[in-house]
Structure formats: structure tokens, C-alpha cells
Coordinates of C-alpha atoms in Angstrom, one line a residue:
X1 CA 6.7 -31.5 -20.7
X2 CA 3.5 -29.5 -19.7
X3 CA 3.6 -25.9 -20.6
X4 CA 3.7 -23.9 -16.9
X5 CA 3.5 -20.6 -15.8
X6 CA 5.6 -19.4 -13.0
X7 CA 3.2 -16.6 -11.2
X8 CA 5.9 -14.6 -9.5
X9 CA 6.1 -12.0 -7.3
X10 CA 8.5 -11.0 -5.0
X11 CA 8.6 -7.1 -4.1
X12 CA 12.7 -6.9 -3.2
X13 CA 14.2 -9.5 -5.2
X14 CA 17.1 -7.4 -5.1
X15 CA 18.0 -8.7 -1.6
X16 CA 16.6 -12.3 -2.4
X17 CA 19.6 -14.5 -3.5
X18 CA 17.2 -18.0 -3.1
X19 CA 15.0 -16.3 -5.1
X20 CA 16.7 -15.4 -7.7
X21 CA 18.7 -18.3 -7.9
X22 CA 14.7 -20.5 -8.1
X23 CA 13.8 -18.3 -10.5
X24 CA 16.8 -18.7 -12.9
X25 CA 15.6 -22.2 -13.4
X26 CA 12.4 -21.3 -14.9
X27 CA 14.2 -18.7 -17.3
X28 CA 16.3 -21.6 -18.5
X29 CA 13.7 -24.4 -19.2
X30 CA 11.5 -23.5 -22.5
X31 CA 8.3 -25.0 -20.9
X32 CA 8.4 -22.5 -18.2
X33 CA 6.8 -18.9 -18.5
X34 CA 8.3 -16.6 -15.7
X35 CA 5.5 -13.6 -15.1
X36 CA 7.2 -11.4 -12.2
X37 CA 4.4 -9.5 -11.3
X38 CA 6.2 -6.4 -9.4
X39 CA 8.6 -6.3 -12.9
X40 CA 5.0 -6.4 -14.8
X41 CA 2.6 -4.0 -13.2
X42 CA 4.8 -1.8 -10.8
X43 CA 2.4 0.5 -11.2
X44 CA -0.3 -2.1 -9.9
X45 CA -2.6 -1.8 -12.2
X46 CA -3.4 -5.3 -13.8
X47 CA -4.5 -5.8 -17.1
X48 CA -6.7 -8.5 -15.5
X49 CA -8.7 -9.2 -19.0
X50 CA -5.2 -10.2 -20.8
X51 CA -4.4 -12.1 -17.7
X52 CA -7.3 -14.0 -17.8
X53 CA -6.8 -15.3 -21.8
X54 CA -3.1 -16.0 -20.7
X55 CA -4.4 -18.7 -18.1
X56 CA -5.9 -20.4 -20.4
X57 CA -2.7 -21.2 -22.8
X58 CA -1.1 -23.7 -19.9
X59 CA -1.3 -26.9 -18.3
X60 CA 0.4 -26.5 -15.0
X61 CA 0.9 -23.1 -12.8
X62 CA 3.7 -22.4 -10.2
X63 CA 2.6 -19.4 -7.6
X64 CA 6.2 -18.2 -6.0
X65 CA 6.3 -15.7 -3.1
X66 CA 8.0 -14.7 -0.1
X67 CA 6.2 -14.3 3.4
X68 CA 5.8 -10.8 3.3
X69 CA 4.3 -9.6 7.5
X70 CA 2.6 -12.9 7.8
X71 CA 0.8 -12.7 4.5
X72 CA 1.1 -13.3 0.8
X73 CA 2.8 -10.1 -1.0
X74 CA 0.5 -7.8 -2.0
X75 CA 0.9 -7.4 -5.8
X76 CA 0.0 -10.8 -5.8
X77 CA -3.0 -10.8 -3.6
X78 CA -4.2 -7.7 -5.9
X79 CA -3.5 -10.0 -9.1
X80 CA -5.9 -12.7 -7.5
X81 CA -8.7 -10.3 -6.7
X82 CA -8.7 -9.0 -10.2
X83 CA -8.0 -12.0 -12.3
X84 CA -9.6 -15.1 -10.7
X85 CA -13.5 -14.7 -12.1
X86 CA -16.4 -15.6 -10.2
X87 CA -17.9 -16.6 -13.3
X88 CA -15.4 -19.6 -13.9
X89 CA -17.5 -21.7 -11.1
X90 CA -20.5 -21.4 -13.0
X91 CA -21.8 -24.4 -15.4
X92 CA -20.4 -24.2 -18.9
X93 CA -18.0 -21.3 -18.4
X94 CA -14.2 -21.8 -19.5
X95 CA -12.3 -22.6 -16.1
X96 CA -8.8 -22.0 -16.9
X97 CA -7.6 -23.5 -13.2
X98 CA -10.0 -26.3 -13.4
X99 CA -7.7 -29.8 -12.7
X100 CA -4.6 -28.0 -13.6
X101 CA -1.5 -28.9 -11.6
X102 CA -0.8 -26.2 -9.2
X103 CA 2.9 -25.9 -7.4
X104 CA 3.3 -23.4 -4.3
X105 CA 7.0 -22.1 -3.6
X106 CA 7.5 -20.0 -0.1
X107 CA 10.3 -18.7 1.0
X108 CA 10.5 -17.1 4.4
X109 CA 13.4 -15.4 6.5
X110 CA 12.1 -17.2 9.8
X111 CA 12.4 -20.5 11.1
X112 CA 10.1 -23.4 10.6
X113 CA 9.7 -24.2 14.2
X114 CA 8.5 -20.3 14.3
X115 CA 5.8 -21.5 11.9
X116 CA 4.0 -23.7 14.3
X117 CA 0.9 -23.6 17.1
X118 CA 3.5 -24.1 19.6
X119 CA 6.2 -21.8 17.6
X120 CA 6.6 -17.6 18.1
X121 CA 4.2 -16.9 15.5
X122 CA 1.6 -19.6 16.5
X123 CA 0.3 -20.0 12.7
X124 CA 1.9 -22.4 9.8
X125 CA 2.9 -21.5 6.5
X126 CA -0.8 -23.4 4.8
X127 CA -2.7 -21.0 7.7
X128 CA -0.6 -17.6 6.4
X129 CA -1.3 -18.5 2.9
X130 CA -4.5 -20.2 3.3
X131 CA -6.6 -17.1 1.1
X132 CA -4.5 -18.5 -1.9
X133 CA -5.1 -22.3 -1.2
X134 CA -8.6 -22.1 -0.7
X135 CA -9.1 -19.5 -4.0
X136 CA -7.8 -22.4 -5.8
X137 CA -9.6 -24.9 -4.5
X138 CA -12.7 -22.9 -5.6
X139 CA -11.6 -22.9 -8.7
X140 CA -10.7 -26.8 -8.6
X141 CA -6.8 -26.2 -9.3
X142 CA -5.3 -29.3 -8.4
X143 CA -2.6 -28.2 -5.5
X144 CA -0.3 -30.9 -6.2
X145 CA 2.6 -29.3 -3.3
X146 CA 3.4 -27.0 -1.6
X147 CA 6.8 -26.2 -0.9
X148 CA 8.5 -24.0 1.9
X149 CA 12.0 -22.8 1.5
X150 CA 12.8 -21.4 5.8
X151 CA 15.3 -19.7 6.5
X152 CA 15.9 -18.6 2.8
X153 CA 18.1 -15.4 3.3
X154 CA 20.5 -17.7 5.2
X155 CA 20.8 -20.4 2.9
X156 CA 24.2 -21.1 1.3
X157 CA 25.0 -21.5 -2.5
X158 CA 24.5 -25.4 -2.2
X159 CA 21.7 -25.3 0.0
X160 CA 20.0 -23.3 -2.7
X161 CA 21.1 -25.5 -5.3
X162 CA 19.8 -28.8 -3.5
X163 CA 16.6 -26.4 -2.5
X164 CA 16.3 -26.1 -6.5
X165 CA 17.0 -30.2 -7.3
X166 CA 14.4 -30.7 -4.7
X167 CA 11.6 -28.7 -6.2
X168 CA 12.4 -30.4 -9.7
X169 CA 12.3 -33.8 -8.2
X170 CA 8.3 -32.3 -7.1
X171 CA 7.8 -31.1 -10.5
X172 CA 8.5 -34.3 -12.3
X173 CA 6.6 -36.7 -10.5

């Protein structure tokens, strides 16, 4: 099993049953590292150096978020802008993302067919996350999915469970 940190940040987790339920998995599987990022720095300051040598001890990386006003929360965004390193796209210079498996988990309170050009917000999920997706792709992380969980403050006890299944079905492929 390949050693994978979970990079999570969700700023009400409180009120987030489908979260807290997703994120119980990692806590019980000994490969998994959970980081929650607003339990971590809730002062927002990141200890970015630190962050940086911690990339480098896994093989696969999970980013989990909610939609937070059309955008990715920003604790997160923050950790990106001070951890990923220009530097790693230069020749010779340790890459920690470089062809590692990356897994996206979103969860959202709206509805997919919201998240559509033809849909009341007129912009998918990929195009509200797209500053994350194309960070990694600079970096040549290996997006392997990218999974949505709509609707997720509605979804019942089994929903959340098959929701979970689901997502480890992706993971061990």
C-alpha cells in the first residue's frame, strides 16, 4: 500500500457529517496521513519549510475540500502559495509532486446540474478548482481523479458510506 497524505482542510467540519464521516477512513488505515490544515495552522501561518520536507516522505497525495463561495477554501489556497516551490520545476531540483498519484475529493452543498454551463452557476467543479489542477500539473503530479461528492450536507448515512466504498474502489485501482 503506498504511503498517502490526505491534505485536508475544511474550515467548519463541525457542520460537515460527509466529511467527517471521509475523513474517518483515512484515520483508520495506517498508510494514510490525515493533515487538517484549519486544526494545524488556525492561526494561518504555515511552517511552509517543514511542509515542504513532509512532501517528500510519500508516494500518493489526497487534496480534500469543500466548495467554499465558488472557490477552494482558503487555508488551503494559502498552503499552496507557500509550500509548492517554484524551484521544483527547475532541472535537478527534488520535485516532491513529480509522477506522484494525486486524488481530489469535493464536496459541495449544491447540485451537480448547478455545476454546469447550462446550470445556475454556469462553471463546473474542474473550472472552480482549476488554480489547484493546473498548480499540479506544473509540478507533474499525476491527477489520477477527481472526485465530487454534490449535495453532501443532504446525503444520508448510506449514501455516505457507499460515497466512501466508492472513493476506495478509485484509490485501489
Amino acid at each position: 500500500m503506498k504511503k498517502t497524505l490526505v491534505v485536508f482542510a475544511h474550515p467548519y467540519l463541525e457542520h460537515s457529517n460527509s466529511n467527517v464521516e471521509l475523513i474517518n477512513f483515512y484515520v483508520r488505515h495506517q498508510h494514510f496521513t490525515l493533515r487538517d490544515l484549519y486544526e494545524e495552522y488556525p492561526d494561518f501561518h504555515i511552517a511552509a519549510f517543514r511542509e515542504r520536507k513532509r512532501l517528500q516522505q510519500y508516494d500518493r497525495f489526497i487534496f480534500q475540500f469543500p466548495i467554499i463561495w465558488f472557490g477552494i477554501p482558503p487555508l488551503l489556497k494559502l498552503w499552496i502559495d507557500e509550500v509548492f516551490d517554484r524551484n521544483w520545476v527547475k532541472e535537478g531540483e527534488n520535485n516532491p509532486l513529480k509522477n506522484k498519484e494525486v486524488y481530489i475529493v469535493v464536496t459541495t452543498g449544491g447540485k451537480e446540474r448547478s455545476f454546469s454551463k447550462e446550470g445556475t452557476y454556469k462553471y463546473t467543479i474542474d473550472e472552480i478548482i482549476s488554480g489547484l489542477i493546473v498548480s499540479l500539473k506544473v509540478f507533474d503530479a499525476n491527477i489520477k481523479d477527481i472526485t465530487i461528492v454534490y449535495e453532501a450536507n443532504k446525503l444520508s448515512k448510506k449514501e455516505i458510506i457507499l460515497q466512501k466504498k466508492k472513493f476506495v474502489e478509485i484509490l485501489n485501482q
